[in-house]
Amino acid sequence: MADSDTPTPKYKRVMLKISGEALMGDQGFGLHPPTVERIAQEVKSVHDLGVEICMVIGGGNVFRGLQGSAQGMERTTADYMGMLATVMNALAMQSALEGLGVFTRVISAITMNEVAEPYIRRRAVRHLEKKRVCIFAGGTGNPYFTTDTAAALRANEMACEAIFMGKNGVDGIYDKDPKQHADAKRYDKVTYDEVLQKNLKVMDASAIALARDNNLPIIVFSLDEPGGFRGILSGQGTSTTVHGS
């Protein structure tokens, strides 16, 4: 039995989207194991509330397709390399979560049976019902689509009730970069259309449109605050919600 101090989560099944850079810590690239462990602790704290959790992790800490393309690499090849980077990050997070006693499955859009399950929607739903964390790797399996779009796609397929965007250094959506502008103002709530019209840097346009078309709320919060994910899920702390009009 949960004690009276245990917060009641607002959602039963959620998608957590984090960038690959979130796993770097203070390093300029790669994985920082203590940071991976800290984020895994955040996920576990929410899992302990009985919430079913999907995850998508970017690959920018290892390789970013757009940057590779900008340097002369053929775009589809660069994007596939970025997808492989997300698998590496997913395996690292799986290892950290299972070290904390949280059963986890890495489910890849690119077939690699030795290290991850192939994506089969009904099987993934069953994992969630069995309270396993599902980490969706390999993006959508297609070039020209970002991991933001993969998160929105899988969240809809898994019938998630919201997408939680864990950010580094910011606790929501601002009208301009708060790191560069002291007068930047944070939105408490903003509509999908406003995000697109004002070009607010939340997710790419395809992901926002997919969330809007399926009325899937997006909650943007800071990953830096210990207990932040659990608090935001329970309606506490600072965040921005993207919603319908």
Short mmCIF file of C-alpha atoms in Angstrom, two decimals:
data_model
loop_
_atom_site.label_atom_id
_atom_site.label_comp_id
_atom_site.label_asym_id
_atom_site.label_seq_id
_atom_site.Cartn_x
_atom_site.Cartn_y
_atom_site.Cartn_z
CA MET A 1 0.00 0.00 0.00
CA ALA A 2 1.25 3.48 -0.87
CA ASP A 3 1.45 5.89 2.05
CA SER A 4 -0.47 9.17 2.12
CA ASP A 5 2.62 11.13 1.03
CA THR A 6 2.88 9.25 -2.26
CA PRO A 7 1.75 11.55 -5.09
CA THR A 8 -1.03 10.42 -7.38
CA PRO A 9 0.09 10.47 -11.02
CA LYS A 10 -2.17 12.26 -13.51
CA TYR A 11 -1.44 9.72 -16.25
CA LYS A 12 -1.29 5.94 -16.39
CA ARG A 13 0.84 5.54 -19.53
CA VAL A 14 3.30 8.12 -20.79
CA MET A 15 6.07 8.68 -23.32
CA LEU A 16 9.33 10.19 -22.02
CA LYS A 17 11.42 11.80 -24.77
CA ILE A 18 14.96 12.90 -23.95
CA SER A 19 17.81 14.00 -26.17
CA GLY A 20 21.00 12.05 -26.58
CA GLU A 21 22.81 15.13 -25.25
CA ALA A 22 21.02 14.60 -21.94
CA LEU A 23 23.22 11.53 -21.40
CA MET A 24 26.50 13.40 -21.93
CA GLY A 25 26.66 15.11 -18.54
CA ASP A 26 29.42 17.73 -18.69
CA GLN A 27 31.23 15.90 -21.46
CA GLY A 28 31.24 17.14 -25.02
CA PHE A 29 30.07 13.83 -26.46
CA GLY A 30 29.35 10.20 -25.62
CA LEU A 31 27.82 8.71 -22.49
CA HIS A 32 28.40 9.85 -18.91
CA PRO A 33 27.47 6.81 -16.76
CA PRO A 34 26.59 8.81 -13.59
CA THR A 35 24.20 10.95 -15.66
CA VAL A 36 22.61 7.86 -17.25
CA GLU A 37 22.21 6.44 -13.74
CA ARG A 38 20.58 9.65 -12.47
CA ILE A 39 18.04 9.70 -15.30
CA ALA A 40 17.34 5.99 -14.73
CA GLN A 41 16.59 6.83 -11.08
CA GLU A 42 14.09 9.45 -12.29
CA VAL A 43 12.38 6.88 -14.50
CA LYS A 44 12.32 4.33 -11.67
CA SER A 45 10.70 6.83 -9.30
CA VAL A 46 7.80 7.22 -11.73
CA HIS A 47 7.68 3.50 -12.51
CA ASP A 48 7.32 2.89 -8.76
CA LEU A 49 4.06 4.87 -8.87
CA GLY A 50 2.63 2.23 -11.21
CA VAL A 51 2.91 4.37 -14.34
CA GLU A 52 3.57 2.53 -17.61
CA ILE A 53 6.55 4.17 -19.33
CA CYS A 54 7.67 4.36 -22.94
CA MET A 55 10.95 6.08 -23.80
CA VAL A 56 12.61 7.50 -26.89
CA ILE A 57 16.20 8.74 -26.62
CA GLY A 58 17.91 10.80 -29.30
CA GLY A 59 21.36 10.04 -30.66
CA GLY A 60 22.96 13.47 -30.85
CA ASN A 61 25.58 12.65 -28.23
CA VAL A 62 27.04 10.03 -30.62
CA PHE A 63 26.06 11.09 -34.14
CA ARG A 64 23.49 13.47 -35.60
CA GLY A 65 22.31 12.76 -39.14
CA LEU A 66 21.72 16.39 -40.09
CA GLN A 67 25.22 17.41 -39.03
CA GLY A 68 26.72 14.54 -40.99
CA SER A 69 24.66 15.55 -44.01
CA ALA A 70 25.82 19.15 -43.68
CA GLN A 71 29.42 17.95 -43.82
CA GLY A 72 28.87 16.27 -47.18
CA MET A 73 27.68 12.81 -46.15
CA GLU A 74 24.73 11.43 -48.09
CA ARG A 75 21.61 12.23 -46.04
CA THR A 76 20.05 8.78 -45.80
CA THR A 77 23.35 7.21 -44.73
CA ALA A 78 23.84 9.93 -42.11
CA ASP A 79 20.32 9.40 -40.78
CA TYR A 80 20.79 5.64 -40.50
CA MET A 81 23.99 6.26 -38.54
CA GLY A 82 22.00 8.51 -36.23
CA MET A 83 19.43 5.74 -35.76
CA LEU A 84 22.19 3.33 -34.73
CA ALA A 85 23.36 5.90 -32.19
CA THR A 86 19.91 5.81 -30.57
CA VAL A 87 20.23 2.04 -30.14
CA MET A 88 23.50 2.50 -28.25
CA ASN A 89 21.82 5.02 -25.93
CA ALA A 90 18.81 2.75 -25.44
CA LEU A 91 21.05 -0.16 -24.43
CA ALA A 92 22.88 2.06 -21.95
CA MET A 93 19.59 3.17 -20.39
CA GLN A 94 18.31 -0.42 -20.31
CA SER A 95 21.43 -1.49 -18.43
CA ALA A 96 21.02 1.32 -15.90
CA LEU A 97 17.31 0.62 -15.36
CA GLU A 98 17.76 -3.11 -14.95
CA GLY A 99 20.58 -2.41 -12.50
CA LEU A 100 17.88 -0.67 -10.43
CA GLY A 101 15.55 -3.65 -10.73
CA VAL A 102 13.29 -2.21 -13.46
CA PHE A 103 12.56 -4.72 -16.21
CA THR A 104 13.17 -3.06 -19.57
CA ARG A 105 12.86 -3.91 -23.25
CA VAL A 106 14.72 -2.20 -26.09
CA ILE A 107 12.54 -2.28 -29.19
CA SER A 108 14.23 -1.26 -32.42
CA ALA A 109 12.69 -0.04 -35.66
CA ILE A 110 15.81 -1.44 -37.37
CA THR A 111 16.11 -5.22 -37.13
CA MET A 112 19.01 -6.31 -34.94
CA ASN A 113 17.79 -9.38 -33.12
CA GLU A 114 20.98 -9.94 -31.15
CA VAL A 115 20.56 -6.76 -29.11
CA ALA A 116 16.92 -5.62 -29.40
CA GLU A 117 13.44 -6.81 -30.19
CA PRO A 118 11.85 -5.85 -33.51
CA TYR A 119 8.97 -3.41 -33.24
CA ILE A 120 5.67 -5.29 -33.03
CA ARG A 121 2.98 -3.07 -31.60
CA ARG A 122 0.89 -5.70 -29.83
CA ARG A 123 3.99 -7.21 -28.21
CA ALA A 124 5.13 -3.77 -27.04
CA VAL A 125 1.70 -3.07 -25.53
CA ARG A 126 1.92 -6.38 -23.67
CA HIS A 127 5.31 -5.40 -22.23
CA LEU A 128 3.76 -2.19 -20.90
CA GLU A 129 0.86 -4.10 -19.38
CA LYS A 130 3.44 -6.24 -17.58
CA LYS A 131 4.98 -3.01 -16.21
CA ARG A 132 8.15 -3.23 -18.28
CA VAL A 133 9.71 0.01 -19.51
CA CYS A 134 9.81 0.04 -23.31
CA ILE A 135 12.63 2.00 -24.94
CA PHE A 136 11.93 2.57 -28.62
CA ALA A 137 15.19 2.83 -30.58
CA GLY A 138 16.09 3.32 -34.23
CA GLY A 139 13.75 6.27 -34.71
CA THR A 140 10.88 5.43 -37.06
CA GLY A 141 13.22 3.21 -39.08
CA ASN A 142 13.16 5.76 -41.92
CA PRO A 143 15.56 8.54 -42.88
CA TYR A 144 14.33 12.16 -42.88
CA PHE A 145 12.38 11.60 -39.65
CA THR A 146 13.68 12.71 -36.27
CA THR A 147 13.43 10.98 -32.91
CA ASP A 148 10.86 13.67 -31.99
CA THR A 149 8.61 12.28 -34.69
CA ALA A 150 9.39 8.74 -33.53
CA ALA A 151 8.32 9.70 -30.00
CA ALA A 152 5.02 11.18 -31.23
CA LEU A 153 4.40 8.17 -33.48
CA ARG A 154 5.09 5.53 -30.83
CA ALA A 155 3.18 7.50 -28.19
CA ASN A 156 0.09 7.38 -30.38
CA GLU A 157 0.56 3.72 -31.28
CA MET A 158 1.00 2.79 -27.61
CA ALA A 159 -2.04 4.87 -26.57
CA CYS A 160 0.09 7.04 -24.27
CA GLU A 161 -1.81 9.81 -22.52
CA ALA A 162 0.94 12.42 -22.82
CA ILE A 163 4.47 13.03 -24.10
CA PHE A 164 6.94 14.31 -21.50
CA MET A 165 9.86 16.21 -23.02
CA GLY A 166 12.79 16.23 -20.57
CA LYS A 167 15.03 19.21 -21.29
CA ASN A 168 18.47 20.25 -20.06
CA GLY A 169 18.82 23.72 -18.60
CA VAL A 170 15.24 24.89 -19.24
CA ASP A 171 12.01 24.21 -17.34
CA GLY A 172 9.52 24.76 -20.13
CA ILE A 173 8.91 26.64 -23.38
CA TYR A 174 10.04 30.26 -23.62
CA ASP A 175 9.32 32.98 -26.18
CA LYS A 176 13.10 33.17 -26.77
CA ASP A 177 16.21 31.41 -25.55
CA PRO A 178 16.37 32.02 -21.75
CA LYS A 179 20.08 31.23 -21.76
CA GLN A 180 20.71 34.23 -24.00
CA HIS A 181 17.88 36.59 -23.04
CA ALA A 182 17.25 37.54 -19.40
CA ASP A 183 13.78 38.85 -20.29
CA ALA A 184 12.62 35.58 -21.84
CA LYS A 185 9.12 34.64 -20.69
CA ARG A 186 7.96 31.09 -20.02
CA TYR A 187 4.60 29.84 -21.21
CA ASP A 188 2.48 27.86 -18.77
CA LYS A 189 0.33 26.60 -21.63
CA VAL A 190 0.56 27.01 -25.39
CA THR A 191 -1.39 25.51 -28.28
CA TYR A 192 0.04 23.29 -31.00
CA ASP A 193 -0.72 25.96 -33.59
CA GLU A 194 1.10 28.64 -31.59
CA VAL A 195 4.17 26.39 -31.37
CA LEU A 196 4.15 26.02 -35.16
CA GLN A 197 3.32 29.63 -35.98
CA LYS A 198 5.86 31.13 -33.56
CA ASN A 199 8.46 28.46 -34.39
CA LEU A 200 8.96 27.68 -30.71
CA LYS A 201 11.72 25.11 -30.32
CA VAL A 202 9.90 22.19 -28.72
CA MET A 203 9.79 19.34 -31.22
CA ASP A 204 10.05 19.39 -34.98
CA ALA A 205 6.97 20.40 -36.97
CA SER A 206 6.08 16.83 -38.03
CA ALA A 207 6.00 15.69 -34.39
CA ILE A 208 3.89 18.68 -33.28
CA ALA A 209 1.42 18.09 -36.14
CA LEU A 210 1.14 14.40 -35.27
CA ALA A 211 0.48 15.23 -31.61
CA ARG A 212 -2.06 17.89 -32.59
CA ASP A 213 -3.94 15.60 -34.95
CA ASN A 214 -4.36 13.07 -32.15
CA ASN A 215 -4.85 15.62 -29.33
CA LEU A 216 -1.85 14.27 -27.43
CA PRO A 217 -0.59 16.77 -24.82
CA ILE A 218 3.14 17.53 -24.64
CA ILE A 219 4.61 18.51 -21.27
CA VAL A 220 8.02 20.19 -21.37
CA PHE A 221 10.02 20.15 -18.11
CA SER A 222 13.57 20.20 -16.79
CA LEU A 223 15.52 16.99 -16.34
CA ASP A 224 18.03 18.79 -14.12
CA GLU A 225 15.91 18.85 -10.97
CA PRO A 226 16.07 15.62 -8.92
CA GLY A 227 12.57 14.18 -8.65
CA GLY A 228 11.40 16.49 -11.43
CA PHE A 229 9.81 13.82 -13.62
CA ARG A 230 7.88 12.35 -10.70
CA GLY A 231 6.80 15.81 -9.53
CA ILE A 232 5.63 17.01 -12.94
CA LEU A 233 3.70 13.79 -13.47
CA SER A 234 1.89 14.49 -10.20
CA GLY A 235 1.04 18.07 -11.13
CA GLN A 236 3.84 19.74 -9.17
CA GLY A 237 6.82 21.81 -10.27
CA THR A 238 7.38 24.04 -13.29
CA SER A 239 6.57 23.00 -16.84
CA THR A 240 4.81 24.04 -20.05
CA THR A 241 1.92 22.11 -21.55
CA VAL A 242 1.25 22.09 -25.30
CA HIS A 243 -2.42 21.41 -25.94
CA GLY A 244 -5.31 21.90 -28.34
CA SER A 245 -7.03 25.24 -28.86
#
